[in-house]
Structures are given as C-alpha cells and as structure tokens.
Short mmCIF file of C-alpha atoms and ligand atoms in Angstrom, two decimals:
data_model
loop_
_atom_site.label_atom_id
_atom_site.label_comp_id
_atom_site.label_asym_id
_atom_site.label_seq_id
_atom_site.Cartn_x
_atom_site.Cartn_y
_atom_site.Cartn_z
CA MET A 8 0.00 0.00 0.00
CA SER A 9 1.56 3.29 -1.13
CA ALA A 10 1.96 6.24 1.19
CA PHE A 11 -0.71 8.10 -0.76
CA ALA A 12 -3.35 5.35 -0.68
CA ARG A 13 -5.11 6.85 2.34
CA ALA A 14 -5.96 9.86 0.19
CA GLY A 15 -9.60 10.84 0.28
CA ARG A 16 -11.97 13.25 1.88
CA ARG A 17 -9.35 15.29 3.70
CA THR A 18 -7.22 15.63 0.58
CA ASN A 19 -10.21 17.12 -1.23
CA LEU A 20 -11.00 19.41 1.70
CA ALA A 21 -7.38 20.55 1.84
CA ILE A 22 -7.54 21.40 -1.86
CA LEU A 23 -10.74 23.34 -1.31
CA VAL A 24 -9.05 25.43 1.39
CA VAL A 25 -5.93 25.98 -0.72
CA LEU A 26 -7.94 27.02 -3.80
CA THR A 27 -9.94 29.50 -1.72
CA VAL A 28 -6.84 31.02 -0.15
CA ALA A 29 -5.06 31.18 -3.53
CA PHE A 30 -7.98 32.93 -5.21
CA GLY A 31 -8.45 35.36 -2.31
CA THR A 32 -4.78 36.31 -2.03
CA GLY A 33 -4.56 36.60 -5.84
CA ALA A 34 -7.40 39.12 -5.90
CA LEU A 35 -5.85 40.96 -2.92
CA ALA A 36 -2.49 41.05 -4.69
CA PHE A 37 -4.21 43.00 -7.48
CA ALA A 38 -5.94 45.37 -5.10
CA VAL A 39 -2.94 46.51 -3.03
CA GLY A 40 -0.50 49.15 -4.19
CA ASP A 41 1.56 49.34 -1.00
CA GLU A 42 4.87 47.48 -1.42
CA ALA A 43 5.17 46.10 2.11
CA ALA A 44 1.63 44.69 2.04
CA ALA A 45 2.14 43.38 -1.49
CA ARG A 46 5.28 41.49 -0.45
CA ILE A 47 3.41 39.53 2.22
CA ILE A 48 0.28 38.89 0.16
CA VAL A 49 2.20 37.84 -2.96
CA ALA A 50 4.42 35.45 -0.95
CA GLY A 51 1.35 33.99 0.77
CA HIS A 52 -0.28 33.59 -2.64
CA GLY A 53 2.72 31.80 -4.11
CA ILE A 54 2.90 29.45 -1.13
CA ALA A 55 -0.85 28.69 -1.27
CA GLY A 56 -0.65 28.03 -5.01
CA LEU A 57 2.34 25.72 -4.61
CA CYS A 58 0.51 23.75 -1.87
CA LEU A 59 -1.57 22.42 -4.76
CA VAL A 60 1.61 20.90 -6.19
CA VAL A 61 2.34 19.38 -2.76
CA LEU A 62 -1.13 17.79 -2.64
CA THR A 63 -0.95 16.42 -6.18
CA PRO A 64 0.27 12.87 -5.32
CA TRP A 65 -2.69 12.34 -2.96
CA LYS A 66 -5.17 13.94 -5.34
CA THR A 67 -3.86 11.71 -8.13
CA VAL A 68 -4.94 8.67 -6.11
CA VAL A 69 -8.40 10.21 -5.53
CA ALA A 70 -8.74 11.12 -9.19
CA GLN A 71 -7.68 7.68 -10.43
CA ARG A 72 -10.26 6.12 -8.16
CA GLY A 73 -12.92 8.48 -9.49
CA LEU A 74 -11.94 8.04 -13.12
CA ARG A 75 -12.42 4.28 -12.79
CA ARG A 76 -16.14 4.81 -12.42
CA PRO A 77 -17.30 7.19 -15.12
CA ARG A 78 -20.33 9.36 -14.27
CA PRO A 79 -21.65 12.82 -15.07
CA GLY A 80 -19.26 15.60 -14.12
CA ARG A 81 -16.18 13.82 -15.38
CA GLY A 82 -15.57 16.35 -18.18
CA THR A 83 -15.65 19.15 -15.62
CA SER A 84 -13.10 17.34 -13.42
CA VAL A 85 -10.69 16.81 -16.29
CA ALA A 86 -11.08 20.39 -17.57
CA LEU A 87 -10.41 21.62 -14.04
CA ALA A 88 -7.23 19.54 -13.84
CA ILE A 89 -6.00 21.01 -17.15
CA LEU A 90 -6.78 24.57 -15.99
CA VAL A 91 -4.93 24.05 -12.70
CA LEU A 92 -1.88 22.90 -14.68
CA ILE A 93 -2.09 26.10 -16.75
CA ILE A 94 -2.56 28.28 -13.64
CA VAL A 95 0.40 26.83 -11.76
CA GLY A 96 2.52 26.74 -14.94
CA THR A 97 1.89 30.40 -15.82
CA GLY A 98 2.27 31.46 -12.17
CA VAL A 99 5.68 29.85 -11.80
CA ALA A 100 6.75 30.95 -15.31
CA HIS A 101 5.85 34.53 -14.39
CA ALA A 102 7.69 34.33 -11.06
CA LEU A 103 10.82 32.99 -12.79
CA GLY A 104 10.74 35.66 -15.47
CA ALA A 105 8.96 34.23 -18.53
CA ALA A 106 6.33 36.93 -18.24
CA GLY A 107 5.62 37.49 -21.93
CA PRO A 108 3.76 38.90 -23.76
CA TYR A 109 3.48 35.92 -26.08
CA LEU A 110 1.15 36.51 -29.07
CA GLY A 111 -0.08 39.60 -27.27
CA VAL A 112 -0.90 38.11 -23.87
CA THR A 113 1.20 38.00 -20.71
CA ALA A 114 1.62 34.90 -18.55
CA MET A 115 -0.23 36.81 -15.83
CA GLN A 116 -3.25 37.50 -18.04
CA VAL A 117 -3.53 33.79 -18.86
CA HIS A 118 -3.00 32.98 -15.16
CA VAL A 119 -5.87 35.16 -13.96
CA GLY A 120 -8.19 34.26 -16.84
CA ALA A 121 -7.66 30.54 -16.17
CA ALA A 122 -8.10 31.09 -12.41
CA ILE A 123 -11.50 32.75 -12.91
CA VAL A 124 -12.74 29.92 -15.16
CA ALA A 125 -11.24 27.29 -12.80
CA THR A 126 -13.07 28.80 -9.84
CA ALA A 127 -16.39 28.35 -11.63
CA LEU A 128 -15.49 24.76 -12.62
CA ALA A 129 -14.29 23.99 -9.08
CA ALA A 130 -17.66 25.16 -7.72
CA VAL A 131 -19.44 22.74 -10.09
CA HIS A 132 -16.98 19.95 -9.23
CA VAL A 133 -17.47 20.39 -5.49
CA TRP A 134 -21.24 20.49 -6.06
CA VAL A 135 -21.37 17.19 -7.99
CA ARG A 136 -18.69 15.43 -5.88
CA THR A 137 -19.88 16.61 -2.48
CA VAL A 138 -17.57 16.07 0.47
CA HIS A 139 -18.98 16.25 3.98
CA PRO A 140 -16.61 17.66 6.59
CA ARG A 141 -16.72 15.75 9.89
CA ARG A 142 -16.12 16.79 13.46
CA ALA A 143 -13.03 14.60 13.54
CA ASP A 144 -11.52 16.62 10.69
CA VAL A 145 -10.68 19.31 13.24
CA SER A 146 -8.06 17.52 15.25
CA ARG A 147 -4.49 17.94 16.38
CA ARG A 148 -3.51 15.47 13.72
CA THR A 149 -5.12 17.34 10.81
CA LEU A 150 -3.59 20.54 12.12
CA LEU A 151 -0.13 18.93 12.07
CA ARG A 152 -0.74 17.60 8.57
CA ALA A 153 -1.99 20.97 7.35
CA GLY A 154 1.16 22.52 8.83
CA ALA A 155 3.32 19.99 7.02
CA VAL A 156 1.60 20.73 3.69
CA ALA A 157 1.97 24.49 4.21
CA GLY A 158 5.63 23.99 5.15
CA ALA A 159 6.28 21.99 2.01
CA GLY A 160 4.51 24.70 -0.02
CA ALA A 161 6.75 27.32 1.57
CA LEU A 162 9.81 25.22 0.71
CA LEU A 163 8.73 24.96 -2.92
CA TRP A 164 8.16 28.70 -3.01
CA SER A 165 11.63 29.36 -1.57
CA ALA A 166 13.01 27.04 -4.22
CA THR A 167 11.46 29.12 -7.04
CA GLU A 168 12.82 32.30 -5.44
CA ALA A 169 16.28 30.76 -5.04
CA THR A 170 16.25 29.44 -8.61
CA ALA A 171 15.44 32.92 -9.96
CA ALA A 172 18.20 34.47 -7.85
CA LEU A 173 20.94 31.86 -8.41
CA ALA A 174 20.32 31.52 -12.15
CA SER A 175 19.99 35.34 -12.45
CA LEU A 176 16.60 34.91 -14.15
CA PRO A 177 14.57 38.07 -14.88
CA GLY A 178 12.21 36.98 -12.11
CA ALA A 179 14.83 37.92 -9.53
CA GLN A 180 14.34 41.60 -10.47
CA ARG A 181 10.57 41.75 -10.04
CA ARG A 182 8.75 44.18 -7.80
CA ALA A 183 7.02 43.26 -4.52
CA THR A 184 3.79 42.93 -6.51
CA GLY A 185 5.50 40.38 -8.77
CA SER A 186 5.60 42.79 -11.74
CA HIS A 187 8.50 42.94 -14.20
CA GLU A 188 10.10 46.23 -15.32
CA ARG A 189 9.23 47.37 -18.86
CA GLY A 190 9.95 50.73 -20.48
CA SER A 191 11.01 52.85 -17.49
CA ASP A 192 11.98 56.39 -18.63
CA ASP A 193 11.17 55.25 -22.16
CA PRO A 194 7.38 55.54 -22.66
CA ALA A 195 7.62 54.28 -26.26
CA GLU A 196 8.74 50.91 -24.81
CA MET A 197 6.03 50.91 -22.15
CA PRO A 198 3.06 48.69 -23.07
CA VAL A 199 -0.29 50.24 -23.97
CA THR A 200 -2.83 48.31 -21.91
CA GLN A 201 -6.56 48.43 -21.41
CA TRP A 202 -8.19 46.81 -18.40
CA LEU A 203 -10.72 44.55 -20.16
CA THR A 204 -12.60 45.70 -23.25
CA ASP A 205 -11.81 49.42 -23.38
CA HIS A 206 -10.11 50.79 -26.52
CA VAL A 207 -8.00 53.80 -27.53
CA PRO A 208 -10.53 56.49 -28.55
CA HIS A 209 -10.13 59.05 -31.32
CA ILE A 210 -9.97 62.49 -29.70
CA ASP A 211 -9.86 65.77 -31.64
CA PRO A 212 -7.46 67.89 -29.53
CA THR A 213 -8.93 71.25 -30.66
CA GLY A 214 -12.48 70.32 -29.67
CA TYR A 215 -11.39 68.63 -26.42
CA ARG A 216 -12.61 70.06 -23.09
CA LEU A 217 -12.16 68.72 -19.58
CA ARG A 218 -15.31 69.11 -17.50
CA VAL A 219 -14.69 69.91 -13.83
CA VAL A 220 -17.71 69.66 -11.53
CA ALA A 221 -18.03 70.52 -7.81
CA SER A 222 -20.45 72.20 -5.41
CA GLY A 223 -23.05 72.69 -8.15
CA ARG A 224 -20.55 74.39 -10.46
CA SER A 225 -19.35 73.04 -13.78
CA VAL A 226 -16.47 74.41 -15.85
CA ASP A 227 -15.20 73.23 -19.26
CA VAL A 228 -11.43 73.63 -19.50
CA PRO A 229 -9.59 73.61 -22.86
CA PHE A 230 -6.40 71.56 -23.16
CA SER A 231 -4.27 74.74 -23.43
CA ASP A 232 -5.25 75.58 -19.82
CA LEU A 233 -4.27 72.14 -18.49
CA ARG A 234 -0.51 72.33 -18.79
CA GLY A 235 0.60 71.99 -15.21
CA SER A 236 4.24 72.15 -14.18
CA ASP A 237 4.24 69.62 -11.34
CA VAL A 238 6.54 66.67 -12.00
CA VAL A 239 5.94 63.42 -10.15
CA ARG A 240 8.15 60.35 -10.44
CA ALA A 241 5.79 57.41 -10.02
CA VAL A 242 5.47 53.72 -10.82
CA LEU A 243 2.74 52.55 -13.19
CA ASP A 244 2.28 48.92 -12.05
CA CYS A 245 -0.14 47.02 -14.27
CA THR A 246 -1.86 43.92 -12.92
CA GLY A 247 -0.91 42.35 -16.28
CA GLY A 248 2.49 41.76 -14.65
CA TRP A 249 4.70 44.70 -15.68
CA TYR A 250 5.66 48.09 -14.26
CA ALA A 251 7.44 51.24 -15.43
CA VAL A 252 8.86 54.25 -13.58
CA GLN A 253 8.35 57.60 -15.33
CA ASP A 254 8.50 61.33 -14.72
CA TRP A 255 4.92 62.49 -15.20
CA ARG A 256 4.11 66.19 -15.65
CA GLY A 257 0.77 67.86 -15.16
CA ILE A 258 -1.50 69.58 -12.68
CA ARG A 259 -2.49 68.26 -9.24
CA LEU A 260 -6.21 67.66 -8.75
CA ASP A 261 -6.41 69.95 -5.68
CA GLU A 262 -4.93 72.75 -7.75
CA LEU A 263 -7.15 71.98 -10.74
CA LEU A 264 -10.23 72.20 -8.52
CA ALA A 265 -9.02 75.38 -6.81
CA THR A 266 -8.35 77.17 -10.11
CA THR A 267 -11.58 76.12 -11.83
CA VAL A 268 -14.56 75.46 -9.56
CA GLY A 269 -12.89 76.54 -6.32
CA THR A 270 -11.71 74.33 -3.44
CA PRO A 271 -14.73 72.13 -2.67
CA SER A 272 -16.55 72.90 0.58
CA VAL A 273 -18.70 69.77 0.39
CA GLY A 274 -18.14 66.28 -1.05
CA ARG A 275 -16.16 63.26 -0.01
CA SER A 276 -14.83 61.78 -3.23
CA ILE A 277 -13.64 62.55 -6.74
CA ASP A 278 -14.96 60.66 -9.75
CA VAL A 279 -12.46 60.59 -12.60
CA VAL A 280 -14.20 59.59 -15.84
CA SER A 281 -12.66 58.74 -19.20
CA VAL A 282 -13.93 59.79 -22.63
CA THR A 283 -14.69 56.06 -23.00
CA GLY A 284 -16.79 55.81 -19.83
CA TYR A 285 -14.06 53.99 -17.84
CA ARG A 286 -14.04 55.49 -14.32
CA ARG A 287 -12.54 55.31 -10.82
CA ARG A 288 -13.50 57.07 -7.58
CA PHE A 289 -10.92 58.47 -5.13
CA PRO A 290 -11.18 59.94 -1.63
CA LEU A 291 -11.16 63.75 -1.77
CA TYR A 292 -8.22 63.89 0.65
CA ASP A 293 -6.08 62.25 -2.07
CA ALA A 294 -6.53 65.25 -4.40
CA GLY A 295 -3.08 66.62 -3.50
CA ARG A 296 -1.41 63.35 -4.52
CA LEU A 297 -3.26 62.79 -7.79
CA LEU A 298 -1.83 64.31 -10.95
CA LEU A 299 -3.67 65.02 -14.18
CA ALA A 300 -0.73 64.47 -16.51
CA SER A 301 -0.27 65.80 -20.03
CA HIS A 302 3.40 64.82 -20.37
CA VAL A 303 5.60 61.82 -19.62
CA ALA A 304 9.42 61.80 -19.75
CA GLY A 305 9.32 65.40 -21.04
CA ARG A 306 7.07 64.70 -24.05
CA PRO A 307 3.31 64.93 -24.64
CA LEU A 308 1.39 61.71 -23.91
CA SER A 309 0.80 59.42 -26.89
CA PRO A 310 -2.84 58.52 -27.70
CA GLY A 311 -2.28 55.01 -26.34
CA HIS A 312 -0.93 56.29 -23.04
CA GLY A 313 -3.88 58.61 -22.44
CA ALA A 314 -3.60 61.86 -24.47
CA PRO A 315 -4.60 64.57 -23.97
CA VAL A 316 -4.57 63.95 -20.20
CA ARG A 317 -4.46 60.89 -17.94
CA LEU A 318 -4.50 60.39 -14.21
CA VAL A 319 -1.31 59.54 -12.30
CA ALA A 320 -2.15 57.83 -9.00
CA PRO A 321 1.10 57.14 -7.09
CA ASP A 322 1.11 53.92 -5.01
CA ARG A 323 -2.04 52.64 -6.72
CA ARG A 324 -2.14 49.84 -9.29
CA GLY A 325 -2.43 50.70 -12.98
CA PHE A 326 -6.20 50.30 -13.25
CA TRP A 327 -6.61 53.49 -11.17
CA TRP A 328 -4.64 55.55 -13.71
CA VAL A 329 -7.65 56.62 -15.85
CA LYS A 330 -6.60 57.51 -19.41
CA TRP A 331 -8.27 60.07 -21.74
CA VAL A 332 -9.88 61.91 -18.83
CA ALA A 333 -13.06 63.74 -19.83
CA GLN A 334 -14.48 64.69 -16.42
CA VAL A 335 -13.40 65.27 -12.85
CA GLU A 336 -16.33 65.52 -10.45
CA VAL A 337 -16.50 65.99 -6.68
CA VAL A 338 -19.28 63.77 -5.27
CA ASP A 339 -20.80 63.02 -1.86
CA ALA A 340 -20.62 59.20 -2.10
CA PRO A 341 -17.72 57.48 -0.30
CA TRP A 342 -14.83 56.32 -2.49
CA TRP A 343 -15.35 52.63 -1.59
CA LEU A 344 -18.86 52.68 -3.02
CA GLN A 345 -17.72 51.33 -6.41
CA PRO A 346 -16.80 47.92 -7.85
CA PRO A 347 -13.36 46.85 -6.49
CA PHE A 348 -12.16 46.46 -10.08
CA PRO A 349 -13.35 48.35 -13.18
CA GLY A 350 -16.02 46.68 -15.31
CA ARG A 351 -14.69 47.41 -18.78
C1 HEM B 418 -7.34 21.41 -7.98
C2 HEM B 418 -8.63 21.16 -7.98
C3 HEM B 418 -9.22 19.80 -8.31
C4 HEM B 418 -8.99 19.00 -9.41
C5 HEM B 418 -8.04 19.28 -10.56
C6 HEM B 418 -9.79 17.81 -9.25
C7 HEM B 418 -9.81 16.75 -10.16
C8 HEM B 418 -10.53 15.58 -10.00
C9 HEM B 418 -10.58 14.48 -10.93
C10 HEM B 418 -9.84 14.48 -12.27
C11 HEM B 418 -11.38 13.53 -10.41
C12 HEM B 418 -11.71 12.16 -11.03
C13 HEM B 418 -12.87 12.25 -12.00
C14 HEM B 418 -14.22 12.41 -11.35
O1 HEM B 418 -14.56 11.66 -10.41
O2 HEM B 418 -14.95 13.30 -11.77
C15 HEM B 418 -11.85 14.01 -9.14
C16 HEM B 418 -12.68 13.32 -8.29
C17 HEM B 418 -13.19 13.82 -7.11
N1 HEM B 418 -12.97 15.06 -6.58
FE1 HEM B 418 -11.76 16.47 -7.33
N2 HEM B 418 -10.51 17.91 -8.10
C18 HEM B 418 -10.18 19.12 -7.49
C19 HEM B 418 -10.69 19.60 -6.32
C20 HEM B 418 -11.64 18.96 -5.54
C21 HEM B 418 -12.28 19.53 -4.37
C22 HEM B 418 -12.00 20.94 -3.83
C23 HEM B 418 -13.15 18.60 -3.90
C24 HEM B 418 -14.06 18.65 -2.71
C25 HEM B 418 -13.96 19.43 -1.69
C26 HEM B 418 -13.05 17.43 -4.76
C27 HEM B 418 -13.76 16.25 -4.59
C28 HEM B 418 -13.68 15.16 -5.40
C29 HEM B 418 -14.38 13.89 -5.16
C30 HEM B 418 -15.26 13.58 -3.97
C31 HEM B 418 -14.08 13.04 -6.22
C32 HEM B 418 -14.55 11.62 -6.42
C33 HEM B 418 -13.55 10.63 -5.86
C34 HEM B 418 -14.03 9.20 -5.98
O3 HEM B 418 -14.95 8.94 -6.74
O4 HEM B 418 -13.43 8.35 -5.30
N3 HEM B 418 -12.14 17.70 -5.75
N4 HEM B 418 -11.33 15.27 -8.91
C1 HEM B 419 -7.17 29.76 -7.59
C2 HEM B 419 -6.33 29.96 -8.33
C3 HEM B 419 -4.86 30.32 -8.29
C4 HEM B 419 -3.79 29.50 -8.08
C5 HEM B 419 -3.81 28.03 -7.77
C6 HEM B 419 -2.60 30.31 -8.23
C7 HEM B 419 -1.30 29.84 -8.12
C8 HEM B 419 -0.16 30.56 -8.32
C9 HEM B 419 1.19 30.05 -8.30
C10 HEM B 419 1.58 28.60 -8.05
C11 HEM B 419 2.04 31.09 -8.55
C12 HEM B 419 3.57 31.03 -8.62
C13 HEM B 419 4.18 31.28 -7.29
C14 HEM B 419 5.68 31.27 -7.33
O1 HEM B 419 6.28 30.41 -8.01
O2 HEM B 419 6.29 32.11 -6.66
C15 HEM B 419 1.22 32.27 -8.71
C16 HEM B 419 1.71 33.55 -8.96
C17 HEM B 419 0.92 34.67 -9.08
N1 HEM B 419 -0.46 34.73 -9.09
FE1 HEM B 419 -1.71 33.18 -8.82
N2 HEM B 419 -2.97 31.60 -8.51
C18 HEM B 419 -4.35 31.64 -8.55
C19 HEM B 419 -5.13 32.76 -8.80
C20 HEM B 419 -4.66 34.04 -8.96
C21 HEM B 419 -5.48 35.21 -9.11
C22 HEM B 419 -7.02 35.20 -9.13
C23 HEM B 419 -4.63 36.28 -9.23
C24 HEM B 419 -4.93 37.73 -9.40
C25 HEM B 419 -6.12 38.26 -9.51
C26 HEM B 419 -3.28 35.77 -9.15
C27 HEM B 419 -2.13 36.55 -9.22
C28 HEM B 419 -0.84 36.05 -9.17
C29 HEM B 419 0.34 36.89 -9.24
C30 HEM B 419 0.39 38.42 -9.32
C31 HEM B 419 1.44 36.02 -9.19
C32 HEM B 419 2.92 36.39 -9.28
C33 HEM B 419 3.53 36.33 -7.93
C34 HEM B 419 5.01 36.51 -7.98
O3 HEM B 419 5.53 37.03 -8.97
O4 HEM B 419 5.67 36.10 -7.01
N3 HEM B 419 -3.33 34.40 -9.00
N4 HEM B 419 -0.11 31.93 -8.58
N1 MTE B 420 -9.86 54.80 -19.93
C1 MTE B 420 -9.07 53.80 -19.52
N2 MTE B 420 -8.03 54.05 -18.69
C2 MTE B 420 -7.22 53.05 -18.27
C3 MTE B 420 -7.44 51.72 -18.67
C4 MTE B 420 -8.54 51.45 -19.53
O1 MTE B 420 -8.81 50.31 -19.93
N3 MTE B 420 -9.33 52.52 -19.93
N4 MTE B 420 -6.60 50.71 -18.22
C5 MTE B 420 -5.87 50.98 -17.00
C6 MTE B 420 -4.83 49.97 -16.75
S1 MTE B 420 -5.32 48.41 -16.29
C7 MTE B 420 -3.49 50.29 -16.81
S2 MTE B 420 -2.31 49.19 -16.33
C8 MTE B 420 -3.04 51.59 -17.33
C9 MTE B 420 -2.12 51.34 -18.50
O2 MTE B 420 -1.58 52.55 -18.96
P1 MTE B 420 -0.73 52.57 -20.31
O3 MTE B 420 -1.59 51.98 -21.40
O4 MTE B 420 -0.40 54.00 -20.52
O5 MTE B 420 0.48 51.73 -20.09
O6 MTE B 420 -4.12 52.42 -17.76
C10 MTE B 420 -5.27 52.37 -16.93
N5 MTE B 420 -6.20 53.37 -17.44
MO1 MO B 421 -3.41 47.16 -16.00
#
C-alpha cells in the first residue's frame, strides 16, 4: 500500500481550502499598491498556489479512483485539472521571469483568466462530488498535517525564489507585486494596456474640453489651460504583470479644482471619468497626490498612453490611472462605493 493510498476526503478538503486562499490572495495582490503589504500577500499567494503541487500525489490517487467509475461531471473534473496545470505553470513561469507577452498576452493574463474559469469549474466539481466535513476533521492530527503541507509549499516557493536568484533569471528583479520592469523612462517601450474591453478612442485635440464639476458648479477647460508644471516620479504597475517608472508632468487635482470650480466645501470623493466611460472614484483627501498628466518623460502623452490627459495615481495599481480623462467631479458618495475592479 503506497503512502498516498489513504488519500480521500481530507485531501479534497485541503484542496478546497488551498484554492480558496489562492484565489483570495490573488485578488488581494491585485488590489494593493503598498509594497510592504504586497510582499506579504504575494508570498502567501505563491505558497498557497504551490501547496496544490504538494497535494498532487494524494489527489492523483483520488482522481484515479474516481476516473475508474465514469459518471456525469467527469468532463468538468478533467477540464479543471488542465486549468490548474495552466494556472500553476503560468504562475511559476511569471515568477521565474517568462512573463511574456506571447502573441499579445502575458503569462499573468492567462494565469488570472484561467483562475476565474477554474473557480467556476471547481464550484461545479465540489457540487457534484460533495464532500462532507466531519467533526473529527478538526483535530491535532489534521492541524499537524496541514502545517506539514503548508511547510512543504513554503519550501517549494523558496526554491522558485532561489532558482530565480541563483540563475539570475529576470524573475529575480521583479517588484514586490510580482511585476516585471518594462519601459522605465522610455514611454515608447512601455506597453499600452486596457483593463478589459476598453479601446483607444479618437480624440480631436482642438475640440477637447475637460469638464470639472463641484459644489453645483461646472467648468469646461480647454487643453491649453491644463498644462501643469508639477513633475511626479511614479510607478505605473499594471496587474498584467509589468511596471514602469516615469516622470509624469501635469496639474495636481487639488490645484485643478481650486483654479476652476474653487476648493470644494462639500463632497467626499472625486470621480475621474474617461472619454470612453471607464471610471474610478478616489477619496477627496487624495486630491493633493493625484496628478492630471499631459506629459511623460518630457514629451506629450501618446494617444495610447492617455492623451490629452491621464490620471497619475502614485502607489495605486495601474487600473486606477484613468486615461483620456473627460471629467473630474467631486461627489458626496464614499470612495469605496464602487466595484473593487473596473467593469470594462
Ligand atoms: C485542484 C482542484 C481539483 C482538481 C483538478 C480535481 C480533479 C478531479 C478528478 C480528475 C477527479 C476524477 C474524476 C471524477 O470523479 O470526476 C476528481 C474526483 C473527485 N474530486 Fe476532485 N478535483 C479538485 C478539487 C476537488 C475539491 C476541492 C473537492 C471537494 C472538496 C473534490 C472532490 C472530489 C471527489 C469527492 C471526487 C470523487 C472521488 C471518488 O470517486 O473516489 N475535488 N477530482
Ligand atoms: C485559484 C487559483 C490560483 C492558483 C492556484 C494560483 C497559483 C499561483 C502560483 C503557483 C504562482 C507562482 C508562485 C511562485 O512560483 O512564486 C502564482 C503567482 C501569481 N499569481 Fe496566482 N494563482 C491563482 C489565482 C490568482 C489570481 C485570481 C490572481 C490575481 C487576480 C493571481 C495573481 C498572481 C500573481 C500576481 C502572481 C505572481 C507572484 C510573484 O511574482 O511572485 N493568481 N499563482
Ligand atoms: N480609460 C481607460 N483608462 C485606463 C485603462 C482602460 O482600460 N481605460 N486601463 C488601466 C490599466 S489596467 C493600466 S495598467 C493603465 C495602463 O496605462 P498605459 O496603457 O499608458 O500603459 O491604464 C489604466 N487606465
Ligand atoms: Mo493594467
């Protein structure tokens, strides 16, 4: 009898826990901009993900047993297994440095896309292959075993980190968020990325106006009045797995408000809306840190990078950096009253 033959209910439950933690920390890794927090979350995510590799020998026994008696739901199980291979493969490839893009997509984009589909399939799989937790599952023994699995996952994670460092792979240079450097101080080499389905709009610069709204006032500002002289060096860190450091030049939002509609006396948040409808909401107290940029690295923004003006949101992930800004509006609603990630 092999060491893995006792595999069963608890293996499946362990996988359920690991999948949940991996998905949760993955989503968190995309939400945080702070480097110290990102370091912990991203390490925890890598360890959780690699625990799946640790559990594979036991799950293989379970799966072989299940495959011997074909019944509905088998296709889902097999598709799930293939997706998990892709998720772990792209995750490790990204961490080591093979980030892409390949044929236009990064390893990270495939990773997250596959993880979202896998989560749906896993829900179906758990539904059709129900496992009932028992009282006895919460014991000193399971705790020790769970600790051993987590420890082995941490070892595997350290091994990927050590491999990247010792072999001087590009992965050794990545940021706390896991992102790889691309096009710093050279915007032409920086990728043009849209969040999901948004696209570069055609904007006629002479007809362009920025609408600024606060305290019942609304002012349309031509581009010629938007040339600020504040320069901010900030990191654009895309959740697609790359980042770039640039000198951004423009006007701070607090100054923009003060010189157009006047410093707002009421309102809690600022809605920044793109020509395309893409939008993010920020707390009003951030206005002094947010830059409406017209220039990057000393040159006007290209259409792809947000011309005529785009938002620069230091310490926030790329999806906050609204491009092609059409409107800045002070609103009463709290900043957190919005989807955690944009919808387009
Ligand atoms: C990484 C995620 C997972 C993969 C790739 C996976 C894959 C598979 C495969 C290929 C089978 C055999 C075919 C079948 O019976 O449909 C199977 C069976 C099964 N799985 Fe999963 N599974 C995963 C997670 C889970 C989870 C989270 C649970 C429950 C909490 C679970 C419970 C079961 C059960 C009860 C069986 C049937 C075993 C038997 O008939 O003896 N699986 N799984
Ligand atoms: C449930 C599914 C998931 C599993 C099993 C999984 C697993 C993994 C694994 C094994 C790695 C490589 C760790 C390493 O070698 O250091 C990884 C990396 C990564 N994953 Fe996931 N992941 C999942 C979902 C997600 C989601 C939903 C996101 C984001 C929304 C995400 C974001 C990341 C990022 C940013 C990295 C790179 C970390 C680094 O560079 O150290 N993952 N993942
Ligand atoms: N209007 C609009 N702004 C947007 C996006 C978008 O899809 N639409 N994508 C965001 C994301 S996810 C990132 S990473 C950055 C990318 O900026 P870049 O294309 O200049 O590199 O723009 C952000 N601003
Ligand atoms: Mo992004």
